[in-house]
XYZ file of N, CA and C in Angstrom:
762
model
N -18.097 15.112 -5.841
C -17.051 16.076 -6.256
C -15.887 15.454 -6.969
N -15.536 15.956 -8.051
C -14.367 15.452 -8.769
C -13.001 15.797 -8.148
N -12.148 14.909 -8.271
C -10.797 15.164 -7.577
C -9.982 16.356 -8.230
N -9.429 17.222 -7.455
C -8.542 18.185 -7.983
C -7.137 17.637 -8.040
N -6.739 17.272 -9.286
C -5.491 16.623 -9.425
C -4.411 17.292 -10.243
N -3.274 17.309 -9.747
C -2.014 17.906 -10.412
C -1.385 16.852 -11.345
N -1.508 15.609 -11.066
C -0.897 14.368 -11.770
C -1.913 13.304 -11.601
N -1.685 12.280 -12.441
C -2.579 11.118 -12.237
C -2.506 10.491 -10.906
N -3.594 9.857 -10.561
C -3.627 9.091 -9.222
C -4.227 7.716 -9.575
N -3.614 6.719 -9.017
C -4.033 5.272 -9.251
C -4.742 4.774 -7.978
N -6.004 4.488 -8.076
C -6.781 3.765 -7.137
C -6.463 2.323 -7.329
N -6.159 1.557 -6.314
C -5.931 0.169 -6.501
C -6.243 -0.673 -5.356
N -6.447 -1.994 -5.643
C -6.736 -2.990 -4.549
C -6.027 -4.264 -4.959
N -5.511 -4.950 -3.985
C -4.942 -6.226 -4.183
C -5.653 -7.368 -3.646
N -5.679 -8.511 -4.223
C -6.125 -9.779 -3.645
C -4.937 -10.646 -3.528
N -4.722 -11.354 -2.371
C -3.447 -12.058 -2.141
C -3.652 -13.354 -1.567
N -2.542 -14.142 -1.495
C -2.662 -15.448 -0.913
C -2.741 -15.376 0.727
N -2.579 -14.208 1.228
C -2.563 -14.006 2.736
C -2.197 -12.612 3.144
N -2.008 -12.333 4.382
C -1.652 -11.019 4.858
C -0.113 -10.807 5.323
N 0.670 -11.779 5.124
C 2.056 -11.767 5.443
C 2.853 -11.103 4.276
N 3.286 -9.942 4.409
C 3.844 -9.109 3.333
C 5.071 -9.728 2.734
N 5.934 -10.379 3.631
C 7.111 -10.926 3.212
C 6.977 -12.285 2.566
N 5.895 -12.992 2.820
C 5.793 -14.395 2.351
C 4.681 -14.572 1.304
N 3.563 -13.759 1.491
C 2.454 -13.994 0.649
C 2.622 -13.300 -0.689
N 1.631 -13.591 -1.634
C 1.889 -13.121 -2.990
C 0.555 -12.532 -3.519
N 0.621 -11.739 -4.577
C -0.552 -11.111 -5.137
C -1.090 -12.153 -6.143
N -2.545 -12.263 -6.097
C -3.201 -13.039 -6.988
C -4.158 -12.295 -8.002
N -4.265 -11.036 -7.629
C -5.125 -10.097 -8.399
C -4.811 -8.610 -8.044
N -4.611 -7.856 -9.066
C -4.487 -6.359 -8.795
C -5.518 -5.743 -9.752
N -6.205 -4.805 -9.215
C -7.243 -4.000 -9.909
C -6.952 -2.433 -9.755
N -7.000 -1.752 -10.803
C -6.673 -0.347 -10.622
C -7.559 0.524 -11.583
N -7.738 1.698 -11.019
C -8.378 2.784 -11.872
C -7.439 3.906 -11.854
N -6.803 4.273 -12.968
C -5.978 5.456 -13.204
C -6.699 6.664 -13.536
N -6.819 7.662 -12.622
C -7.579 8.862 -12.912
C -6.700 9.983 -13.346
N -6.938 10.587 -14.401
C -6.080 11.597 -14.928
C -6.601 13.008 -14.543
N -5.785 14.027 -14.518
C -6.139 15.349 -14.008
C -7.376 15.914 -14.771
N -7.675 15.496 -15.997
C -8.750 16.031 -16.694
C -10.026 15.252 -16.312
N -9.928 14.117 -15.457
C -11.102 13.368 -15.109
C -11.231 12.113 -15.788
N -10.598 11.836 -16.953
C -10.655 10.621 -17.660
C -10.116 9.505 -16.880
N -10.630 8.223 -17.068
C -10.057 7.078 -16.287
C -9.711 6.009 -17.144
N -8.772 5.173 -16.642
C -8.427 3.905 -17.273
C -8.456 2.831 -16.283
N -9.182 1.776 -16.590
C -9.421 0.742 -15.525
C -8.918 -0.549 -16.040
N -8.288 -1.360 -15.134
C -7.747 -2.671 -15.516
C -7.819 -3.622 -14.320
N -8.009 -4.918 -14.536
C -7.968 -5.978 -13.525
C -6.991 -7.073 -14.147
N -5.992 -7.384 -13.354
C -5.024 -8.450 -13.836
C -5.091 -9.644 -12.815
N -5.251 -10.815 -13.173
C -4.998 -11.922 -12.372
C -3.521 -12.333 -12.495
N -3.048 -12.873 -11.386
C -1.553 -13.116 -11.292
C -1.487 -14.467 -10.782
N -0.518 -15.323 -11.373
C -0.109 -16.601 -10.823
C 0.877 -16.380 -9.653
N 0.529 -16.713 -8.533
C 1.435 -16.373 -7.297
C 2.551 -17.354 -7.220
N 2.565 -18.423 -8.005
C 3.437 -19.501 -7.900
C 3.523 -20.091 -6.543
N 2.397 -20.192 -5.874
C 2.266 -20.957 -4.594
C 0.840 -21.277 -4.457
N 0.480 -22.154 -3.542
C -0.892 -22.464 -3.211
C -1.656 -21.309 -2.621
N -2.836 -21.067 -2.956
C -3.768 -20.082 -2.372
C -4.485 -20.738 -1.234
N -4.258 -20.456 0.061
C -4.869 -21.138 1.160
C -6.326 -20.986 1.047
N -7.043 -21.994 1.535
C -8.484 -22.040 1.491
C -9.168 -20.827 2.192
N -8.520 -20.371 3.287
C -9.142 -19.273 4.034
C -9.002 -17.951 3.236
N -8.016 -17.880 2.417
C -7.876 -16.726 1.498
C -8.935 -16.824 0.385
N -9.105 -17.980 -0.193
C -9.993 -18.197 -1.302
C -11.437 -17.851 -0.726
N -11.760 -18.099 0.489
C -13.118 -17.851 1.062
C -13.352 -16.462 1.176
N -12.284 -15.534 1.162
C -12.465 -14.174 1.112
C -12.622 -13.572 -0.194
N -11.676 -13.832 -1.165
C -11.787 -13.383 -2.547
C -12.269 -14.185 -3.596
N -12.475 -15.460 -3.322
C -13.033 -16.399 -4.350
C -12.170 -16.900 -5.381
N -10.867 -16.636 -5.260
C -9.900 -17.088 -6.361
C -9.211 -18.341 -5.932
N -9.255 -19.371 -6.776
C -8.678 -20.674 -6.482
C -7.314 -20.845 -7.363
N -6.640 -21.861 -6.976
C -5.416 -22.087 -7.604
C -5.728 -22.254 -9.197
N -6.638 -23.013 -9.578
C -6.935 -23.177 -10.908
C -7.313 -21.950 -11.722
N -7.739 -20.973 -11.009
C -8.164 -19.668 -11.672
C -7.043 -18.941 -12.119
N -5.819 -19.126 -11.545
C -4.706 -18.325 -11.881
C -3.533 -19.208 -12.402
N -3.752 -20.494 -12.546
C -2.643 -21.423 -12.978
C -2.049 -21.027 -14.283
N -2.862 -20.460 -15.252
C -2.413 -20.152 -16.528
C -2.102 -18.588 -16.748
N -2.153 -17.871 -15.633
C -1.956 -16.418 -15.690
C -0.406 -16.114 -15.631
N -0.111 -14.904 -15.926
C 1.254 -14.433 -15.869
C 1.664 -14.372 -14.401
N 2.986 -14.517 -14.123
C 3.517 -14.258 -12.858
C 3.706 -12.695 -12.654
N 3.948 -12.389 -11.435
C 4.149 -10.889 -11.193
C 5.539 -10.488 -11.886
N 6.413 -11.390 -11.907
C 7.673 -10.937 -12.713
C 7.409 -10.688 -14.111
N 6.404 -11.285 -14.726
C 6.053 -11.050 -16.106
C 5.263 -9.740 -16.300
N 4.643 -9.155 -15.334
C 3.784 -7.951 -15.422
C 4.333 -6.837 -14.777
N 5.567 -7.029 -14.067
C 6.092 -5.959 -13.170
C 6.460 -4.697 -13.996
N 7.194 -4.883 -15.158
C 7.681 -3.799 -15.911
C 6.556 -2.981 -16.475
N 5.507 -3.660 -16.918
C 4.358 -3.047 -17.533
C 3.630 -2.202 -16.404
N 3.621 -2.728 -15.184
C 3.010 -1.920 -14.156
C 3.777 -0.692 -13.700
N 5.083 -0.884 -13.712
C 5.839 0.359 -13.594
C 5.758 1.435 -14.673
N 5.579 0.979 -15.776
C 5.357 1.938 -16.910
C 3.943 2.718 -16.640
N 2.972 1.899 -16.197
C 1.653 2.475 -16.053
C 1.604 3.364 -14.853
N 2.421 3.136 -13.744
C 2.303 3.800 -12.617
C 3.279 4.933 -12.377
N 4.327 4.925 -13.178
C 5.303 6.000 -13.072
C 4.717 7.398 -13.276
N 4.982 8.337 -12.309
C 4.442 9.676 -12.278
C 3.124 9.852 -11.818
N 2.607 8.765 -11.044
C 1.357 8.781 -10.469
C 1.370 8.751 -8.909
N 0.455 9.341 -8.235
C 0.079 9.165 -6.899
C -0.787 7.954 -6.691
N -0.992 7.502 -5.414
C -1.722 6.298 -5.152
C -2.811 6.466 -4.121
N -3.876 5.776 -4.218
C -4.948 5.729 -3.217
C -5.546 4.395 -3.109
N -6.028 4.043 -1.946
C -6.562 2.740 -1.710
C -7.221 2.734 -0.345
N -7.842 1.509 0.021
C -8.498 1.345 1.279
C -7.730 0.502 2.121
N -7.065 1.102 3.175
C -6.064 0.405 4.086
C -4.717 0.209 3.214
N -4.546 0.972 2.259
C -3.452 0.794 1.347
C -2.112 1.089 1.993
N -1.988 2.172 2.852
C -0.739 2.517 3.512
C -0.257 1.415 4.326
N -1.148 0.685 4.945
C -0.688 -0.357 5.857
C -0.453 -1.775 5.228
N -1.191 -2.034 4.136
C -1.135 -3.313 3.480
C -0.764 -3.217 1.972
N -1.529 -2.590 1.099
C -1.409 -2.776 -0.271
C -0.185 -2.107 -0.856
N 0.190 -1.037 -0.334
C 1.416 -0.321 -0.867
C 2.628 -1.186 -0.282
N 2.816 -1.557 0.891
C 4.001 -2.422 1.207
C 4.036 -3.647 0.525
N 2.839 -4.384 0.310
C 2.809 -5.612 -0.496
C 3.198 -5.355 -1.854
N 2.783 -4.447 -2.567
C 3.210 -4.101 -3.970
C 4.570 -3.834 -3.992
N 5.124 -3.014 -3.060
C 6.563 -2.657 -3.105
C 7.410 -4.005 -2.886
N 6.929 -4.802 -1.995
C 7.686 -6.135 -1.751
C 7.713 -6.990 -3.044
N 6.581 -7.043 -3.692
C 6.546 -7.821 -4.999
C 7.600 -7.295 -6.013
N 7.580 -5.880 -6.227
C 8.509 -5.275 -7.116
C 9.966 -5.676 -6.731
N 10.269 -5.541 -5.387
C 11.576 -5.754 -4.895
C 12.090 -7.212 -5.163
N 11.018 -8.128 -4.868
C 11.312 -9.596 -5.060
C 11.730 -9.960 -6.470
N 11.255 -9.199 -7.458
C 11.679 -9.455 -8.875
C 12.617 -8.514 -9.428
N 13.212 -7.693 -8.565
C 14.332 -6.775 -8.845
C 13.880 -5.765 -9.875
N 12.740 -5.253 -9.675
C 12.177 -4.203 -10.532
C 11.997 -2.953 -9.679
N 12.672 -1.909 -9.987
C 12.744 -0.675 -9.234
C 11.583 0.202 -9.364
N 10.893 0.520 -8.289
C 9.723 1.525 -8.334
C 9.861 2.286 -7.028
N 10.122 3.543 -7.108
C 10.279 4.338 -5.874
C 9.091 5.035 -5.452
N 8.516 4.439 -4.379
C 7.159 4.873 -3.808
C 7.292 6.168 -3.028
N 8.656 6.425 -2.701
C 8.852 7.704 -1.961
C 8.571 8.964 -2.608
N 8.513 8.845 -4.002
C 8.177 9.967 -4.910
C 6.679 10.228 -4.989
N 5.950 9.275 -4.477
C 4.434 9.304 -4.624
C 3.817 9.733 -3.343
N 2.601 10.516 -3.655
C 1.689 10.806 -2.397
C 0.728 9.612 -2.347
N 0.420 9.134 -1.170
C -0.489 8.105 -0.839
C -1.580 8.512 -0.064
N -2.891 8.239 -0.577
C -4.095 8.664 0.095
C -4.723 7.360 0.540
N -4.975 7.101 1.947
C -5.643 6.008 2.365
C -7.083 6.448 2.733
N -8.035 5.999 1.947
C -9.439 6.362 2.180
C -9.894 5.747 3.483
N -9.442 4.624 3.877
C -9.855 4.012 5.144
C -9.566 4.935 6.354
N -8.402 5.597 6.341
C -8.029 6.451 7.345
C -9.015 7.645 7.459
N -9.397 8.269 6.315
C -10.391 9.280 6.367
C -11.676 8.771 6.991
N -12.159 7.622 6.440
C -13.322 7.073 7.060
C -13.208 6.847 8.429
N -12.176 6.195 8.982
C -12.064 5.852 10.444
C -11.978 7.129 11.188
N -11.334 8.152 10.744
C -11.237 9.399 11.427
C -12.584 10.010 11.581
N -13.371 9.848 10.525
C -14.657 10.532 10.487
C -15.853 9.692 10.953
N -15.815 8.454 10.677
C -17.026 7.614 10.886
C -16.739 6.267 11.679
N -15.516 5.682 11.506
C -15.236 4.467 12.197
C -15.946 3.228 11.720
N -15.914 2.891 10.441
C -16.541 1.689 9.904
C -15.682 1.004 8.724
N -16.391 0.008 8.136
C -15.721 -0.805 7.112
C -15.990 -0.284 5.756
N -15.387 -0.801 4.703
C -15.604 -0.377 3.363
C -17.002 -0.666 2.843
N -17.627 -1.755 3.279
C -19.090 -1.952 2.903
C -19.935 -0.925 3.586
N -19.683 -0.696 4.860
C -20.447 0.325 5.543
C -20.201 1.795 4.963
N -18.901 1.996 4.582
C -18.503 3.290 4.013
C -19.294 3.500 2.668
N -19.332 2.562 1.850
C -20.016 2.728 0.600
C -21.602 2.914 0.893
N -22.140 2.281 1.792
C -23.400 2.406 2.152
C -23.695 3.807 2.758
N -22.774 4.294 3.592
C -22.942 5.595 4.298
C -22.783 6.719 3.286
N -21.738 6.672 2.503
C -21.355 7.803 1.646
C -22.102 7.771 0.307
N -22.288 6.537 -0.210
C -22.808 6.477 -1.662
C -24.256 5.974 -1.594
N -24.827 5.630 -0.498
C -26.231 5.406 -0.360
C -26.611 4.029 -1.106
N -25.678 3.085 -1.144
C -26.001 1.811 -1.921
C -25.356 0.695 -1.223
N -25.757 -0.591 -1.741
C -25.052 -1.788 -1.237
C -23.915 -2.126 -2.136
N -22.793 -2.430 -1.573
C -21.614 -2.793 -2.319
C -21.725 -4.225 -2.717
N -21.971 -4.518 -3.964
C -22.110 -5.846 -4.544
C -20.691 -6.315 -4.864
N -20.501 -7.720 -4.716
C -19.123 -8.380 -5.067
C -18.107 -7.753 -4.091
N -18.332 -7.473 -2.814
C -17.347 -7.091 -2.001
C -16.306 -8.080 -1.837
N -15.000 -7.597 -1.683
C -13.831 -8.485 -1.642
C -13.447 -9.007 -2.994
N -14.067 -8.496 -4.123
C -13.321 -8.742 -5.417
C -12.567 -7.434 -5.624
N -11.342 -7.600 -6.236
C -10.516 -6.386 -6.280
C -11.134 -5.217 -7.078
N -11.817 -5.583 -8.174
C -12.382 -4.638 -8.977
C -13.535 -3.801 -8.241
N -14.381 -4.551 -7.633
C -15.516 -3.881 -6.844
C -15.009 -2.979 -5.704
N -13.953 -3.567 -4.944
C -13.351 -2.766 -3.875
C -12.551 -1.442 -4.465
N -11.995 -1.593 -5.566
C -11.286 -0.485 -6.193
C -12.227 0.604 -6.570
N -13.274 0.172 -7.306
C -14.464 1.164 -7.708
C -15.012 1.849 -6.584
N -15.273 1.007 -5.506
C -16.031 1.570 -4.361
C -15.124 2.645 -3.631
N -13.757 2.258 -3.496
C -12.937 3.231 -2.886
C -12.760 4.613 -3.631
N -12.780 4.465 -4.939
C -12.713 5.702 -5.711
C -14.081 6.506 -5.469
N -15.120 5.877 -5.424
C -16.510 6.548 -5.287
C -16.570 7.107 -3.976
N -16.061 6.297 -3.014
C -16.170 6.794 -1.542
C -15.351 8.086 -1.363
N -14.150 8.083 -1.903
C -13.338 9.419 -1.689
C -14.025 10.459 -2.361
N -14.631 10.410 -3.473
C -15.243 11.510 -4.113
C -16.479 11.956 -3.263
N -17.231 11.008 -2.668
C -18.322 11.277 -1.843
C -17.793 11.915 -0.457
N -16.757 11.460 0.057
C -16.179 12.099 1.259
C -15.796 13.663 0.994
N -15.365 13.913 -0.203
C -15.052 15.315 -0.522
C -16.243 16.167 -0.629
N -17.379 15.532 -1.049
C -18.650 16.192 -1.034
C -19.194 16.440 0.273
N -18.983 15.496 1.232
C -19.540 15.476 2.579
C -18.845 16.430 3.476
N -17.550 16.308 3.451
C -16.725 17.123 4.533
C -16.101 18.396 3.836
N -16.583 19.523 4.229
C -16.078 20.737 3.631
C -14.656 21.084 4.066
N -14.254 20.395 5.259
C -12.870 20.740 5.756
C -11.908 19.721 5.121
N -12.274 18.841 4.260
C -11.374 17.826 3.752
C -10.832 18.354 2.446
N -9.566 18.583 2.351
C -8.939 19.163 1.156
C -9.027 18.503 -0.154
N -9.383 19.058 -1.232
C -9.422 18.327 -2.469
C -8.114 18.608 -3.113
N -7.037 17.971 -2.453
C -5.718 18.088 -2.966
C -4.963 16.785 -2.546
N -4.342 16.095 -3.483
C -3.730 14.780 -3.070
C -2.655 14.920 -2.040
N -1.799 15.920 -2.203
C -0.727 16.133 -1.184
C -1.280 16.346 0.216
N -2.282 17.150 0.347
C -2.869 17.317 1.633
C -3.624 16.140 2.196
N -4.282 15.436 1.258
C -5.068 14.225 1.589
C -4.048 13.207 2.073
N -2.825 13.083 1.388
C -1.858 12.203 1.781
C -1.337 12.467 3.194
N -1.120 13.742 3.508
C -0.751 14.120 4.915
C -1.746 13.750 5.865
N -2.998 13.841 5.500
C -4.171 13.682 6.423
C -4.267 12.192 6.653
N -4.025 11.397 5.724
C -4.256 9.934 5.922
C -2.944 9.192 6.289
N -1.773 9.899 6.585
C -0.604 9.275 7.101
C -0.733 9.096 8.636
N -0.505 7.883 9.042
C -0.573 7.614 10.490
C 0.636 8.075 11.264
N 1.857 7.882 10.627
C 3.052 8.164 11.286
C 4.040 8.756 10.239
N 5.092 9.277 10.658
C 6.188 9.701 9.732
C 7.006 8.559 9.331
N 6.547 7.607 8.679
C 7.111 6.457 8.243
C 8.408 6.721 7.435
N 9.448 5.997 7.565
C 10.614 5.999 6.725
C 10.624 4.955 5.803
N 10.236 3.777 6.147
C 10.125 2.581 5.327
C 8.576 2.358 5.145
N 8.081 1.694 4.208
C 6.590 1.516 3.961
C 5.948 0.697 5.058
N 6.630 -0.168 5.662
C 5.961 -0.997 6.702
C 5.950 -0.293 8.089
N 6.591 0.734 8.241
C 6.555 1.500 9.494
C 7.466 0.970 10.529
N 8.483 0.257 10.138
C 9.500 -0.211 11.087
C 10.455 0.827 11.487
N 10.573 1.801 10.721
C 11.373 3.028 10.898
C 10.547 4.268 10.702
N 10.711 5.148 11.722
C 9.903 6.383 11.705
C 10.772 7.606 12.042
N 10.331 8.743 11.713
C 11.142 9.935 12.151
C 10.349 10.635 13.216
N 11.060 11.115 14.232
C 10.390 11.897 15.213
C 10.279 13.405 14.894
N 9.764 14.183 15.769
C 9.526 15.600 15.411
C 10.756 16.298 14.956
N 11.954 15.793 15.422
C 13.289 16.428 15.158
C 13.815 15.939 13.901
N 13.132 14.945 13.185
C 13.664 14.370 11.951
C 14.602 13.261 12.127
N 14.759 12.762 13.304
C 15.721 11.653 13.649
C 14.919 10.344 13.335
N 15.690 9.417 12.788
C 15.132 8.110 12.349
C 15.202 7.133 13.600
N 13.989 6.602 14.089
C 13.853 5.866 15.160
C 13.446 4.418 14.762
N 13.816 3.403 15.516
C 13.372 2.075 15.365
C 11.817 2.018 15.910
N 10.953 1.375 15.295
C 9.582 1.446 15.725
C 9.002 0.098 16.090
N 9.867 -0.771 16.565
C 9.419 -2.101 16.935
C 10.432 -2.765 17.836
N 10.038 -3.778 18.589
C 10.924 -4.562 19.341
C 11.620 -3.925 20.530
N 12.793 -4.425 21.025
C 13.294 -3.968 22.173
C 14.055 -2.662 22.088
N 14.220 -2.275 20.724
C 14.839 -0.923 20.562
C 13.818 0.177 20.047
N 12.568 -0.143 20.282
C 11.503 0.848 19.856
C 11.760 2.178 20.503
N 11.756 3.268 19.720
C 11.874 4.611 20.090
C 13.383 4.935 20.177
N 14.317 4.167 19.842
C 15.819 4.487 19.883
C 16.214 4.829 18.503
N 17.200 5.693 18.460
C 17.784 6.100 17.126
C 18.370 4.896 16.422
N 18.002 4.758 15.144
C 18.449 3.528 14.370
C 19.988 3.504 14.261
N 20.523 4.642 13.929
C 22.003 4.743 13.678
C 22.790 4.399 14.931
N 22.241 4.761 16.016
C 22.976 4.565 17.340
C 22.893 3.040 17.600
N 21.734 2.510 17.422
C 21.529 1.044 17.670
C 22.486 0.178 16.804
N 22.528 0.599 15.495
C 23.412 -0.180 14.589
C 24.910 -0.069 14.914
N 25.245 1.064 15.480
C 26.680 1.303 15.853
C 26.921 0.448 17.132
N 25.986 0.436 18.070
C 26.339 -0.161 19.428
C 26.092 -1.613 19.535
N 25.073 -2.164 18.747
C 24.763 -3.569 18.739
C 25.168 -4.140 17.386
N 26.397 -4.658 17.369
C 26.983 -5.098 16.022
C 26.218 -6.298 15.395
N 25.478 -7.000 16.101
C 24.770 -8.130 15.689
C 23.336 -7.827 15.075
N 22.916 -6.579 15.445
C 21.491 -6.242 15.069
C 21.184 -6.076 13.596
N 22.202 -5.447 12.801
C 22.005 -5.416 11.398
C 21.870 -6.844 10.759
N 22.761 -7.692 11.122
C 22.677 -9.009 10.611
C 21.366 -9.740 10.909
N 20.812 -9.529 12.135
C 19.505 -9.998 12.456
C 18.422 -9.450 11.562
N 18.509 -8.187 11.244
C 17.492 -7.527 10.430
C 17.612 -8.200 8.926
N 18.765 -8.211 8.431
C 19.009 -8.636 7.117
C 18.507 -10.199 6.892
N 18.730 -10.977 7.972
C 18.337 -12.451 7.882
C 16.814 -12.613 8.335
N 16.218 -11.587 8.866
C 14.935 -11.702 9.489
C 13.751 -11.553 8.506
N 12.608 -11.645 9.073
C 11.329 -11.611 8.320
C 10.865 -10.171 8.118
N 11.694 -9.399 7.426
C 11.343 -8.099 7.052
C 11.297 -7.846 5.649
N 10.541 -6.751 5.237
C 10.460 -6.497 3.700
C 11.718 -6.020 3.290
N 11.939 -6.250 1.916
C 13.147 -5.814 1.227
C 13.304 -4.306 1.412
N 12.210 -3.548 1.334
C 12.255 -2.058 1.513
C 12.793 -1.781 2.954
N 12.407 -2.439 3.960
C 12.957 -2.193 5.311
C 14.417 -2.513 5.375
N 14.744 -3.607 4.757
C 16.261 -4.101 4.897
C 17.039 -2.975 4.046
N 16.536 -2.573 2.940
C 17.262 -1.610 2.118
C 17.606 -0.351 2.903
N 16.687 0.135 3.687
C 16.839 1.349 4.426
C 17.654 1.244 5.600
N 17.543 0.080 6.302
C 18.556 -0.260 7.400
C 19.965 -0.200 6.786
N 20.176 -0.721 5.598
C 21.514 -0.840 5.051
C 21.931 0.610 4.736
N 20.929 1.426 4.269
C 21.435 2.866 3.950
C 21.793 3.547 5.182
N 21.145 3.358 6.319
C 21.463 3.995 7.611
C 22.849 3.430 8.121
N 23.023 2.113 8.010
C 24.315 1.612 8.472
C 25.445 2.196 7.726
N 25.256 2.511 6.434
C 26.332 2.957 5.556
C 26.425 4.604 5.555
N 25.478 5.167 6.370
C 25.626 6.614 6.433
C 25.046 7.293 5.393
N 24.181 6.593 4.607
C 23.542 7.266 3.352
C 22.238 7.811 3.719
N 21.720 7.497 4.850
C 20.432 8.005 5.235
C 20.417 8.474 6.723
N 20.000 9.735 6.859
C 20.087 10.228 8.267
C 18.669 10.856 8.654
């Protein structure tokens, strides 16, 4: 089943130096931009992370330091990515928990503005786990009837994710062919920041979602614990999370 799109959607996958969003870097991004008329644009970009790629990460995606030594840095490609992605929604596999926050952090790190809050995000893994509880390789086998070759390469995983979502729409008659509704279906929580450190409760109040203040109103905590904001700003949190804590502290976000 082809996707019912109101605007373009970008299927993408990242290969990185590791899984720590605040410290690790992108070494490869692959995306397929699907237009409402069904045409696609596909691209894979190697990125110089400006740091060593740990051997355990290379063992997963096969990219070594020498493979990216002469590639452009993320700073050098960021503006072109913004141009390509503006006006699009996003889809990926485990993207809401990892790829979207990682990409947002890379943009913030080089001071390039891209507002993900204006985008709908469809996480194909969430659909799969809610329906079948398996991995991308198993998802591809289950839905598409084939073996996923070159698993853990960004391009193969991106293509597989796109094919799996179309197959999921064919298989499940109750799954809406609408990006906004798919985004709602694949959202785990009412996240305020991309990393899920801040969430909204049913009443719309912003709560802290980690640590000793988990479940408490963020504005109240920032008022009563005068050192907490400084700890957040100096801590190991994404720039997106820090920015939203700042807006809450200044009364710009409620």
